[in-house]
PDB file of C-alpha atoms in Angstrom:
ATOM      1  CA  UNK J 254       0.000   0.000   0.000  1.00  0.00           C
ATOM      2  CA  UNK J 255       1.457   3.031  -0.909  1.00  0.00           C
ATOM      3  CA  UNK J 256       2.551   6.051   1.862  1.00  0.00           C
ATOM      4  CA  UNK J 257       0.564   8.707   1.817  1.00  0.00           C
ATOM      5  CA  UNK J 258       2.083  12.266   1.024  1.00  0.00           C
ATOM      6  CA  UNK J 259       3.034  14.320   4.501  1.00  0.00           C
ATOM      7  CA  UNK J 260       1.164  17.691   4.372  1.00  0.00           C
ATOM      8  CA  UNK J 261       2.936  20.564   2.621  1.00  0.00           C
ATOM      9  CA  UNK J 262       3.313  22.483   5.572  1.00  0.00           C
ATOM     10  CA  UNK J 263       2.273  22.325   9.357  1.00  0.00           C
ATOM     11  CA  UNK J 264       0.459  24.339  12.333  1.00  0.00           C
ATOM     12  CA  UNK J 265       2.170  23.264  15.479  1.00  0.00           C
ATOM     13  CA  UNK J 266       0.110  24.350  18.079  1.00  0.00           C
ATOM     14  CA  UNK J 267       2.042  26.513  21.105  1.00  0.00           C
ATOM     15  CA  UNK J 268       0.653  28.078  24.103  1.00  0.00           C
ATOM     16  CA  UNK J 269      -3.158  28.760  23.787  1.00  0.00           C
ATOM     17  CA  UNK J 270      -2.709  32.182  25.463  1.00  0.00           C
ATOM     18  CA  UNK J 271      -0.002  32.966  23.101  1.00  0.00           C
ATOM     19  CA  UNK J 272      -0.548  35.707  20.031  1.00  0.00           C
ATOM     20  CA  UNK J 273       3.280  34.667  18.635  1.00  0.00           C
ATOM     21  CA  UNK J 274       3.253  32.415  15.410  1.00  0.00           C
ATOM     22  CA  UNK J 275       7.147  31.758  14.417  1.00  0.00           C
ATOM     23  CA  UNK J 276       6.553  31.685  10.053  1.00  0.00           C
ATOM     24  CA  UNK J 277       9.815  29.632   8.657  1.00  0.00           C
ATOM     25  CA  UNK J 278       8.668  29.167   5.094  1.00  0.00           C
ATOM     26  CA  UNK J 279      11.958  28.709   3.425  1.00  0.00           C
ATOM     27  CA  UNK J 280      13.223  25.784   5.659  1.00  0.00           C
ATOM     28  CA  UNK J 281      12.880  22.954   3.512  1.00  0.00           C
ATOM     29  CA  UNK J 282      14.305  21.273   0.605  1.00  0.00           C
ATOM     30  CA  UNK J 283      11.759  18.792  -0.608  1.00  0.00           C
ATOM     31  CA  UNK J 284       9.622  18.572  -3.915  1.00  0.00           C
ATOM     32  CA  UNK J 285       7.195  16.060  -4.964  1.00  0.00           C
ATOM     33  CA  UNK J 286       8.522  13.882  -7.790  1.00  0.00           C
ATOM     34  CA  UNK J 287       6.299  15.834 -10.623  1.00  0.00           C
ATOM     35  CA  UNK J 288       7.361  19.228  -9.549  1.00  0.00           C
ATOM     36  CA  UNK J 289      10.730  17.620 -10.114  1.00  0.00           C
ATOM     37  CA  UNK J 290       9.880  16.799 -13.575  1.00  0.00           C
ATOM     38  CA  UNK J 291       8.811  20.876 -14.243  1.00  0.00           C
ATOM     39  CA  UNK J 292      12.144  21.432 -13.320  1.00  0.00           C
ATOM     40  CA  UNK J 293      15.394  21.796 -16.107  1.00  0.00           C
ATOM     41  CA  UNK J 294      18.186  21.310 -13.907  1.00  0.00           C
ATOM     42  CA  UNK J 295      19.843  18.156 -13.501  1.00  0.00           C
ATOM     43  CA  UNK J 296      20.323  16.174  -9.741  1.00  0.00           C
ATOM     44  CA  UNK J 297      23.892  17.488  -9.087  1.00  0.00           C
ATOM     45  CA  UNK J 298      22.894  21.413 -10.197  1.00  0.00           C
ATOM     46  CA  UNK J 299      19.221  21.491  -8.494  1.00  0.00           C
ATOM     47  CA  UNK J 300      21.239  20.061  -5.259  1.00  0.00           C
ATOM     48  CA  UNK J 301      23.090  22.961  -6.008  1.00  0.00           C
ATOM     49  CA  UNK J 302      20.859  25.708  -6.175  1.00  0.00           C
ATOM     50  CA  UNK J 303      18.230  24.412  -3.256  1.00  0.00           C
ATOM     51  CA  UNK J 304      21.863  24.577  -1.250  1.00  0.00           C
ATOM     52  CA  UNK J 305      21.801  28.915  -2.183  1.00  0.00           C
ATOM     53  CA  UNK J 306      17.982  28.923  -1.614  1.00  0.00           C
ATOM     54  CA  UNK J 307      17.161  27.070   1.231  1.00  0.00           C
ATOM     55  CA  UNK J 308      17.156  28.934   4.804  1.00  0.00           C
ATOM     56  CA  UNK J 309      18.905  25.618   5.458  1.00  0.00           C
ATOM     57  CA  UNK J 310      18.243  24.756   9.435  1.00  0.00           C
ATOM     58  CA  UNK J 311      15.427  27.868  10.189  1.00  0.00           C
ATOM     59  CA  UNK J 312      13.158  25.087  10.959  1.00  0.00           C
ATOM     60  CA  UNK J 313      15.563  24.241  13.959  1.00  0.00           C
ATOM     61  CA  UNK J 314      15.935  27.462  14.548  1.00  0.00           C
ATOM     62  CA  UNK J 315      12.308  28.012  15.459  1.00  0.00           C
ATOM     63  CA  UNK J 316      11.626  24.854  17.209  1.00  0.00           C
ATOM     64  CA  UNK J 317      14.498  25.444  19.693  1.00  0.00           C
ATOM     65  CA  UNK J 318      12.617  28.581  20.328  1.00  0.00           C
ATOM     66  CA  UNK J 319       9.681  27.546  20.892  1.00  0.00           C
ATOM     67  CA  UNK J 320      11.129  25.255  23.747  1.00  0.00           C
ATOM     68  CA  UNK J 321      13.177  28.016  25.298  1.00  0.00           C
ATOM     69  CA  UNK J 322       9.758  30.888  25.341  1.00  0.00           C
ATOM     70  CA  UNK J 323       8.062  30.683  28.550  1.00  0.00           C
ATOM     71  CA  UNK J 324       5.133  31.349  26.664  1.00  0.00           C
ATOM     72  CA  UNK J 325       5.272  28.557  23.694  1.00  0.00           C
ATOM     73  CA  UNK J 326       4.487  30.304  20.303  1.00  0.00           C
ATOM     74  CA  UNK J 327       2.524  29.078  17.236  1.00  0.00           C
ATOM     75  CA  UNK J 328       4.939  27.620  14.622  1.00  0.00           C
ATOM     76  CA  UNK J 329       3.992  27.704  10.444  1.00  0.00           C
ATOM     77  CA  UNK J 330       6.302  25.692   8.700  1.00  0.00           C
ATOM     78  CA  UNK J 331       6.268  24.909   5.443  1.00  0.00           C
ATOM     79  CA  UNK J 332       7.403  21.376   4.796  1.00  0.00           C
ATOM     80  CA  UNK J 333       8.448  21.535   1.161  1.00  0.00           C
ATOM     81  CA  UNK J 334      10.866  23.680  -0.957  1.00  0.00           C
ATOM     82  CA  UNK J 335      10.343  27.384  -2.066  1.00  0.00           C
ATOM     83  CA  UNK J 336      11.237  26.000  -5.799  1.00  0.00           C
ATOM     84  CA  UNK J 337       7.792  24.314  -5.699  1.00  0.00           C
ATOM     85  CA  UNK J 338       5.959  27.767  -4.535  1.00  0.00           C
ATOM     86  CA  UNK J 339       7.503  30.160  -2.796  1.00  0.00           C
ATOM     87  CA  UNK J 340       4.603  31.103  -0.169  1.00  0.00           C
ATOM     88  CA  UNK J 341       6.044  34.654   0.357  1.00  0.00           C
ATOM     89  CA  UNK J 342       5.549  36.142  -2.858  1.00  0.00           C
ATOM     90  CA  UNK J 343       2.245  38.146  -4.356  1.00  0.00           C
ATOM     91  CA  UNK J 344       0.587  35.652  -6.784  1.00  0.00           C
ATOM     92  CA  UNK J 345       0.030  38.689  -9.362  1.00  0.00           C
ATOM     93  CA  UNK J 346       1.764  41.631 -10.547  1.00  0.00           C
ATOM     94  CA  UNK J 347       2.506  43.386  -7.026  1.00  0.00           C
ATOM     95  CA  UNK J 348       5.629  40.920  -6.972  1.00  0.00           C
ATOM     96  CA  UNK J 349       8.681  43.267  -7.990  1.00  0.00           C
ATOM     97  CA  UNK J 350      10.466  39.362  -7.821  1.00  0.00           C
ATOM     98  CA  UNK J 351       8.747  38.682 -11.354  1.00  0.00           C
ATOM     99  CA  UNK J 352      11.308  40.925 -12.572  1.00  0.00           C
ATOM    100  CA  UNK J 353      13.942  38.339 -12.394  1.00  0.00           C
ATOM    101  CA  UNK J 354      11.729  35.307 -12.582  1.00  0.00           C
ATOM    102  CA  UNK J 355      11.561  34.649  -8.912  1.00  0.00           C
ATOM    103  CA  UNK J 356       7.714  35.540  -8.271  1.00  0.00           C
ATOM    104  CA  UNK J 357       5.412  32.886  -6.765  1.00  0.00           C
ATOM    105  CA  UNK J 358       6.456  30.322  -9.173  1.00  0.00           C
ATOM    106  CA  UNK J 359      10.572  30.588  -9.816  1.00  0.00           C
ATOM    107  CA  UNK J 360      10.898  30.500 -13.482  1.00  0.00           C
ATOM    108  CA  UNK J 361      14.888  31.308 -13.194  1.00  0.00           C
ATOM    109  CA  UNK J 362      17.733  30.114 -10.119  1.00  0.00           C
ATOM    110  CA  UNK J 363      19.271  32.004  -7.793  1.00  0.00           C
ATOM    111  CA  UNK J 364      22.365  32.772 -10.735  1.00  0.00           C
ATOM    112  CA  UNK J 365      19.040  33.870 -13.303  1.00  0.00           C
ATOM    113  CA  UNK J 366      19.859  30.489 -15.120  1.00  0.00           C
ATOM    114  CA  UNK J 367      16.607  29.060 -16.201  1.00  0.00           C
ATOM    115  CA  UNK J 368      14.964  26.853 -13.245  1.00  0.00           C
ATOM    116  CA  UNK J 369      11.619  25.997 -15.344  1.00  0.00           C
ATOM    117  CA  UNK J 370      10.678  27.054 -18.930  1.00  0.00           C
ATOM    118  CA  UNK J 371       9.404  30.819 -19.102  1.00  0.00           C
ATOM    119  CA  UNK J 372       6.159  29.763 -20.377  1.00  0.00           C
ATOM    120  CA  UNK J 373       5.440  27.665 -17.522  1.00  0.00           C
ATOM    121  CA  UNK J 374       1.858  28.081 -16.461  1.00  0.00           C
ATOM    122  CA  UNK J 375       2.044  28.613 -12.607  1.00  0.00           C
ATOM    123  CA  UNK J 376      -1.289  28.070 -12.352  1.00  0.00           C
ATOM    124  CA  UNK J 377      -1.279  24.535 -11.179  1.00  0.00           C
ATOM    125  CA  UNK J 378       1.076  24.766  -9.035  1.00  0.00           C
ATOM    126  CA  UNK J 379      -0.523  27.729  -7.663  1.00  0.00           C
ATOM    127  CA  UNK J 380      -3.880  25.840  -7.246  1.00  0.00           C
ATOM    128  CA  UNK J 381      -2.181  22.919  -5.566  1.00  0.00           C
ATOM    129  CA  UNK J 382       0.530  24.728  -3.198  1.00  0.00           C
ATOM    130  CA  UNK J 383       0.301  28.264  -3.188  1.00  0.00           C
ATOM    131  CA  UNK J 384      -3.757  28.746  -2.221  1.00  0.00           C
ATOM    132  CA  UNK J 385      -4.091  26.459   0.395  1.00  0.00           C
ATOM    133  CA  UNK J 386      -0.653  27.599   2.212  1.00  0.00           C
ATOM    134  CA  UNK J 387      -2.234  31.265   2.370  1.00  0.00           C
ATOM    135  CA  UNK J 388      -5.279  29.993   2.867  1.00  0.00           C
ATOM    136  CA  UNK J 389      -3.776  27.539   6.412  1.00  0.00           C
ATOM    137  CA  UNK J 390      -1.863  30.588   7.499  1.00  0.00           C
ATOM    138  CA  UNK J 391      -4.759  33.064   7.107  1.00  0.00           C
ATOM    139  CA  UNK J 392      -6.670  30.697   9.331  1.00  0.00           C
ATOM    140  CA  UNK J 393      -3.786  30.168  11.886  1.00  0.00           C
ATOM    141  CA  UNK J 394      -3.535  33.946  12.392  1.00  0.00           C
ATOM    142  CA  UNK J 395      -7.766  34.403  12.812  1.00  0.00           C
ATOM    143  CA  UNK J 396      -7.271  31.538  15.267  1.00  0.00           C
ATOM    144  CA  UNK J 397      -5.309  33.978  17.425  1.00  0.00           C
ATOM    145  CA  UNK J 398      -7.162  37.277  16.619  1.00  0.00           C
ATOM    146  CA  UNK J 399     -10.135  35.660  18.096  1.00  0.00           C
ATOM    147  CA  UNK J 400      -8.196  33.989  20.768  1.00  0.00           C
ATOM    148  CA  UNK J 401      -6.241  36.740  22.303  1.00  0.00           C
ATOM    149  CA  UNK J 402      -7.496  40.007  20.228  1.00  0.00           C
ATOM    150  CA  UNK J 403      -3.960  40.228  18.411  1.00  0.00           C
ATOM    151  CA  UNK J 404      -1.350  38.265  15.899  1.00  0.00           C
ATOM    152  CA  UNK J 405       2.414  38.531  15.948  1.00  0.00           C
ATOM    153  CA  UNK J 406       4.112  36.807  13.267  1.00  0.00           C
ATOM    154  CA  UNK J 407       7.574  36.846  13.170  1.00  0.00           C
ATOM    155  CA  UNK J 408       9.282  35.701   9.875  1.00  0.00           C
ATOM    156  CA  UNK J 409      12.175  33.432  10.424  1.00  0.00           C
ATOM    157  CA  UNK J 410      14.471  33.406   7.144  1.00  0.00           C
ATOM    158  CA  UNK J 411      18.538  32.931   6.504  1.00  0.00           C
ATOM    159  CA  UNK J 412      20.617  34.727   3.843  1.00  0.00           C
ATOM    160  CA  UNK J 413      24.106  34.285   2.688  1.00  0.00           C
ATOM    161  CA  UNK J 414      26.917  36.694   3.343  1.00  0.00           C
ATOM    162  CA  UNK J 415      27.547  37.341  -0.251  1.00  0.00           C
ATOM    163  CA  UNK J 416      24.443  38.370  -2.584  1.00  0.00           C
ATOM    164  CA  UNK J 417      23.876  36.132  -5.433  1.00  0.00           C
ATOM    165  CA  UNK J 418      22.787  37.288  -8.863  1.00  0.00           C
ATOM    166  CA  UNK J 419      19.016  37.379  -7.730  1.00  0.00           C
ATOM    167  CA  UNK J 420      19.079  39.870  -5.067  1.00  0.00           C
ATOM    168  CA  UNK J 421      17.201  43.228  -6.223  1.00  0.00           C
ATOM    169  CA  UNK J 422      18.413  45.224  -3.574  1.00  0.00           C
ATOM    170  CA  UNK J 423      22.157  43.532  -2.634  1.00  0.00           C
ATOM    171  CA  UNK J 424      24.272  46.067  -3.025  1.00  0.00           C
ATOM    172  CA  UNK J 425      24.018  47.339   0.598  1.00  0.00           C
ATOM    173  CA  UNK J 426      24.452  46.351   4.492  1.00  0.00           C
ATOM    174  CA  UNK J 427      24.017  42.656   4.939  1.00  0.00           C
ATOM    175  CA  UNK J 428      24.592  42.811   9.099  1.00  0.00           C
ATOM    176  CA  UNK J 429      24.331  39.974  11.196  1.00  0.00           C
ATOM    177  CA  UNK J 430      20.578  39.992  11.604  1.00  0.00           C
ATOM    178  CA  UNK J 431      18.538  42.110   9.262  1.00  0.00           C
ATOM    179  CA  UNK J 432      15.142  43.094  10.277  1.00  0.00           C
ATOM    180  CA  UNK J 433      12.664  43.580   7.797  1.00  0.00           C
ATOM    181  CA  UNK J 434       9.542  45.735   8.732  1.00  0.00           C
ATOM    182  CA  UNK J 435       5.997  46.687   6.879  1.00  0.00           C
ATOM    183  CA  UNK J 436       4.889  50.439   7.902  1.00  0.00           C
ATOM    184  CA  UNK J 437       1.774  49.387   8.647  1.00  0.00           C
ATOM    185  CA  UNK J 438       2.516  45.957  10.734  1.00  0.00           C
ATOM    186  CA  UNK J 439       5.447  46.551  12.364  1.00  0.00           C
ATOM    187  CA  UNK J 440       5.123  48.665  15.393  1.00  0.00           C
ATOM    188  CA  UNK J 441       8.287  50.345  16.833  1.00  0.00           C
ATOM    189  CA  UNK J 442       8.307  48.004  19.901  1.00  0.00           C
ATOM    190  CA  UNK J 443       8.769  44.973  17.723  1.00  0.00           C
ATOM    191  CA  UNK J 444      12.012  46.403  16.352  1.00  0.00           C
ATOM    192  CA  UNK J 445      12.865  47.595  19.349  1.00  0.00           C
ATOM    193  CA  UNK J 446      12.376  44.353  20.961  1.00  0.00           C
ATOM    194  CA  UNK J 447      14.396  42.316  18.080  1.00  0.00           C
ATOM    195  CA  UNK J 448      17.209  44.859  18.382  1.00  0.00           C
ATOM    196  CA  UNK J 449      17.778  43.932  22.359  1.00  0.00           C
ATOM    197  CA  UNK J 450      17.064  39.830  21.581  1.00  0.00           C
ATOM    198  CA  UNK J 451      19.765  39.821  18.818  1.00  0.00           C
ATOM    199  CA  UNK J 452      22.370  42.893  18.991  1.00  0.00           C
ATOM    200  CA  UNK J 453      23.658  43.833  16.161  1.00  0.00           C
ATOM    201  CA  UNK J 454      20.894  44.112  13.703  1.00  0.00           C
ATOM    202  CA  UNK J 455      19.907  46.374  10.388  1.00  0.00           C
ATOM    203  CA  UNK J 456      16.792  47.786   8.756  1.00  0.00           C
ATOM    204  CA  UNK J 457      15.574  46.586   5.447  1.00  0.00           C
ATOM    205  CA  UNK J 458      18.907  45.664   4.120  1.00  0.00           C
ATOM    206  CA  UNK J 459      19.639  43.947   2.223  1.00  0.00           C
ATOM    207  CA  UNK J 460      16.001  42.699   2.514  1.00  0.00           C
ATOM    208  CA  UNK J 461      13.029  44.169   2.945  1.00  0.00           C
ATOM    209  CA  UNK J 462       9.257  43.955   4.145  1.00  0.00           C
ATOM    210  CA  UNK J 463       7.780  41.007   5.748  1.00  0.00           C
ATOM    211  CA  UNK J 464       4.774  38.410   5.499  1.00  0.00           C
ATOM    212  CA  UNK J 465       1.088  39.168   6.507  1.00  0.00           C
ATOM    213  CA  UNK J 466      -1.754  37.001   4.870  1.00  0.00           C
ATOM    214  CA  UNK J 467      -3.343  39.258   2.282  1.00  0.00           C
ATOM    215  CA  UNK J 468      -6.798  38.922   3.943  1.00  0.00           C
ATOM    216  CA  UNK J 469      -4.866  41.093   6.753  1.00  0.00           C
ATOM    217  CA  UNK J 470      -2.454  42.920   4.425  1.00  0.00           C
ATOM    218  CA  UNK J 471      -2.274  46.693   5.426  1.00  0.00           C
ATOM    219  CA  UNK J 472      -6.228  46.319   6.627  1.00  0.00           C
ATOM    220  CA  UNK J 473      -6.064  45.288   9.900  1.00  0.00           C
ATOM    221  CA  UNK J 474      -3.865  46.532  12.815  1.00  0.00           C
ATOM    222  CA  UNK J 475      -4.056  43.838  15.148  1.00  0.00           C
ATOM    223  CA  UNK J 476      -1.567  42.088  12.913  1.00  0.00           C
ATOM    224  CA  UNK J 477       2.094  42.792  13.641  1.00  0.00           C
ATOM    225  CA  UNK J 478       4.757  41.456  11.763  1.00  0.00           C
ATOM    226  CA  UNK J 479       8.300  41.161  11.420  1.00  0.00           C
ATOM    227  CA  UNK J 480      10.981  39.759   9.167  1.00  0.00           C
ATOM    228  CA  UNK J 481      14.182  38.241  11.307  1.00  0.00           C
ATOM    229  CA  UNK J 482      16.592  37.545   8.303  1.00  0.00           C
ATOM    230  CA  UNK J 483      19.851  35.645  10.195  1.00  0.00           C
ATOM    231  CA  UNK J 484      23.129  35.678   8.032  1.00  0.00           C
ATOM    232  CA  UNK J 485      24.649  32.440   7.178  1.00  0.00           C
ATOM    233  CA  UNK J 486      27.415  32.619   8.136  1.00  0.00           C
ATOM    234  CA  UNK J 487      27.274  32.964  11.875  1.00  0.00           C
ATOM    235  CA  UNK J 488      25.489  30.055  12.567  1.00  0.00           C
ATOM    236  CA  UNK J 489      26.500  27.445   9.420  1.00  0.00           C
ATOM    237  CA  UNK J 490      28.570  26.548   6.815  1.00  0.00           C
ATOM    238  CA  UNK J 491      28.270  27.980   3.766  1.00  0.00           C
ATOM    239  CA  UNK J 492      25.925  27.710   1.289  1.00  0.00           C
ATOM    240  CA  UNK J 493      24.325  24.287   2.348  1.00  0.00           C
ATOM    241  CA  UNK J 494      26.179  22.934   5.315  1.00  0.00           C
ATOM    242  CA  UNK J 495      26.096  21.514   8.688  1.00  0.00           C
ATOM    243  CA  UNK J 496      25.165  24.495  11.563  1.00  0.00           C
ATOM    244  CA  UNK J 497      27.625  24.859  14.123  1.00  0.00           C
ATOM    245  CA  UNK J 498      27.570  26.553  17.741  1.00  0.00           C
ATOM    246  CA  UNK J 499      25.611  30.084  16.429  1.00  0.00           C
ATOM    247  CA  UNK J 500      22.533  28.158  15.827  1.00  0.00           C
ATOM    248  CA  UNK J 501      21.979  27.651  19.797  1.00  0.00           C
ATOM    249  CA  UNK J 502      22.832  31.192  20.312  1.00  0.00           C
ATOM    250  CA  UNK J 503      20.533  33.047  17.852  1.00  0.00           C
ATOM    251  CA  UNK J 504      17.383  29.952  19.254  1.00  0.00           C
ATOM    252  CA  UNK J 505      18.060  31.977  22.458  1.00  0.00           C
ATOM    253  CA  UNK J 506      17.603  35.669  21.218  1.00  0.00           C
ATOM    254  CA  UNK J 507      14.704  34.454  19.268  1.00  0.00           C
ATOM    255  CA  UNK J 508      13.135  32.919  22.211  1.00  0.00           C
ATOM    256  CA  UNK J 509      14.137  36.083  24.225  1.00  0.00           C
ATOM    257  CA  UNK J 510      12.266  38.033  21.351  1.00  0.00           C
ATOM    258  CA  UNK J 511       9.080  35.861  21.456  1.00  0.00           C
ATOM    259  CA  UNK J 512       8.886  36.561  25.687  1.00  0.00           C
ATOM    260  CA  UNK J 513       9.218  40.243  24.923  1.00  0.00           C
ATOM    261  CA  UNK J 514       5.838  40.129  23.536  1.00  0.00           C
ATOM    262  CA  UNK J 515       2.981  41.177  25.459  1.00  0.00           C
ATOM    263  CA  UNK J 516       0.557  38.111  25.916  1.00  0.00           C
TER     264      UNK J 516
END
């Protein structure tokens, strides 16, 4: 009898008191086998390029967090690689990503090789992936509106220490720990918070923004959000490696973040 398929991504349940859901879309590194087929690249060069794209170990990250809050927060995880969707982007024309073929469905790698023919229809894959991800994480954050009156998700993401060929915006700082923030969903005392968890942190640089469902998006203010984009290279090897000793350290100043929030 064959296995059924595990579920493209996860809701593991923390604290019911808590407002905190830790996102870590970018984690993973698996694809069903005909995603695999939509895909150009051969074993040895998609092994490559999930190796620059994956936030390899965030998913560790968060759950070491989880068990070091005093409060446990909500974790989203999404269980499968970005090349099959990446969850993140606008499904339309919003996504300045499209620009070099990196919008919800990647088109072109991390180098702008091509990943998948241009005229791929993303369609599918939107249907299949894309759709019910928002859909699961626009639930998961109602869950906690209507639990506790409020919604803190805090993006967990990696990025190397050198940009690669896709980066829009990589000519500038690339600190330690860059925060991206959303005008409208990031109040001051979430950066302000993040800066005293981690230390040495940055703004926007070299990435930008952060994720809100878009039932939520810039509508309602009970959402906060923020984008916690760790560099690579202090807590792994470089670009797909094993983590080393950082990885404990930054769990703890993300757990120390998720207790600074007001529950």
């Amino acid at each position: 009898m064959p296995h059924p398929s595990p579920p493209p991504f996860e809701l593991l349940p923390g604290a019911a008191g808590s407002c905190v859901i830790l996102h870590v879309p970018h984690g993973a590194r698996d694809m069903p086998s005909d995603v695999r087929c939509g895909i150009v690249l051969d074993d040895e060069a998609l092994e490559r390029e999930l190796d620059h794209i994956t936030d390899a170990h965030t998913r560790e990250l968060a759950d070491v967090a989880a068990e070091l809050a005093a409060v446990t927060p909500w974790r989203f995880v999404n269980r499968l690689s970005r090349l099959v969707v990446d969850p993140e982007r606008f499904p339309d024309g919003r996504e300045e990503m499209l620009a070099v073929g990196m919008g919800a469905v990647y088109t072109r790698t991390a180098h702008r090789d091509v990943l998948r023919p241009a005229d791929t229809d993303p369609e599918p894959l939107l249907d299949r992936y894309f759709r019910p991800y928002a859909k699961a994480m626009t639930d998961a954050v109602a869950q906690r509106l209507a639990v506790t009156g409020r919604a803190v998700i805090v993006d967990v993401h990696s990025y190397p220490s050198t940009a690669l060929p896709y980066e829009l915006h990589g000519a500038g700082p690339r600190p330690p720990v860059c925060l991206g923030t959303d005008a409208f969903h990031t109040p001051p005392e979430l950066v302000a918070a993040a800066r005293e968890a981690f230390g040495e942190t940055g703004l926007d640089s070299p990435f930008s923004g952060t994720y809100v469902p878009l039932e939520f998006y810039r509508t309602e203010p009970r959402v906060s959000a923020l984008m916690v984009e760790i560099r690579r290279d202090t807590y792994m090897t470089e670009p797909g490696g094993p983590a080393g000793t950082g990885l404990s350290r930054l769990a703890s100043a993300l757990a120390r973040l998720v207790d600074a929030v007001p529950h």
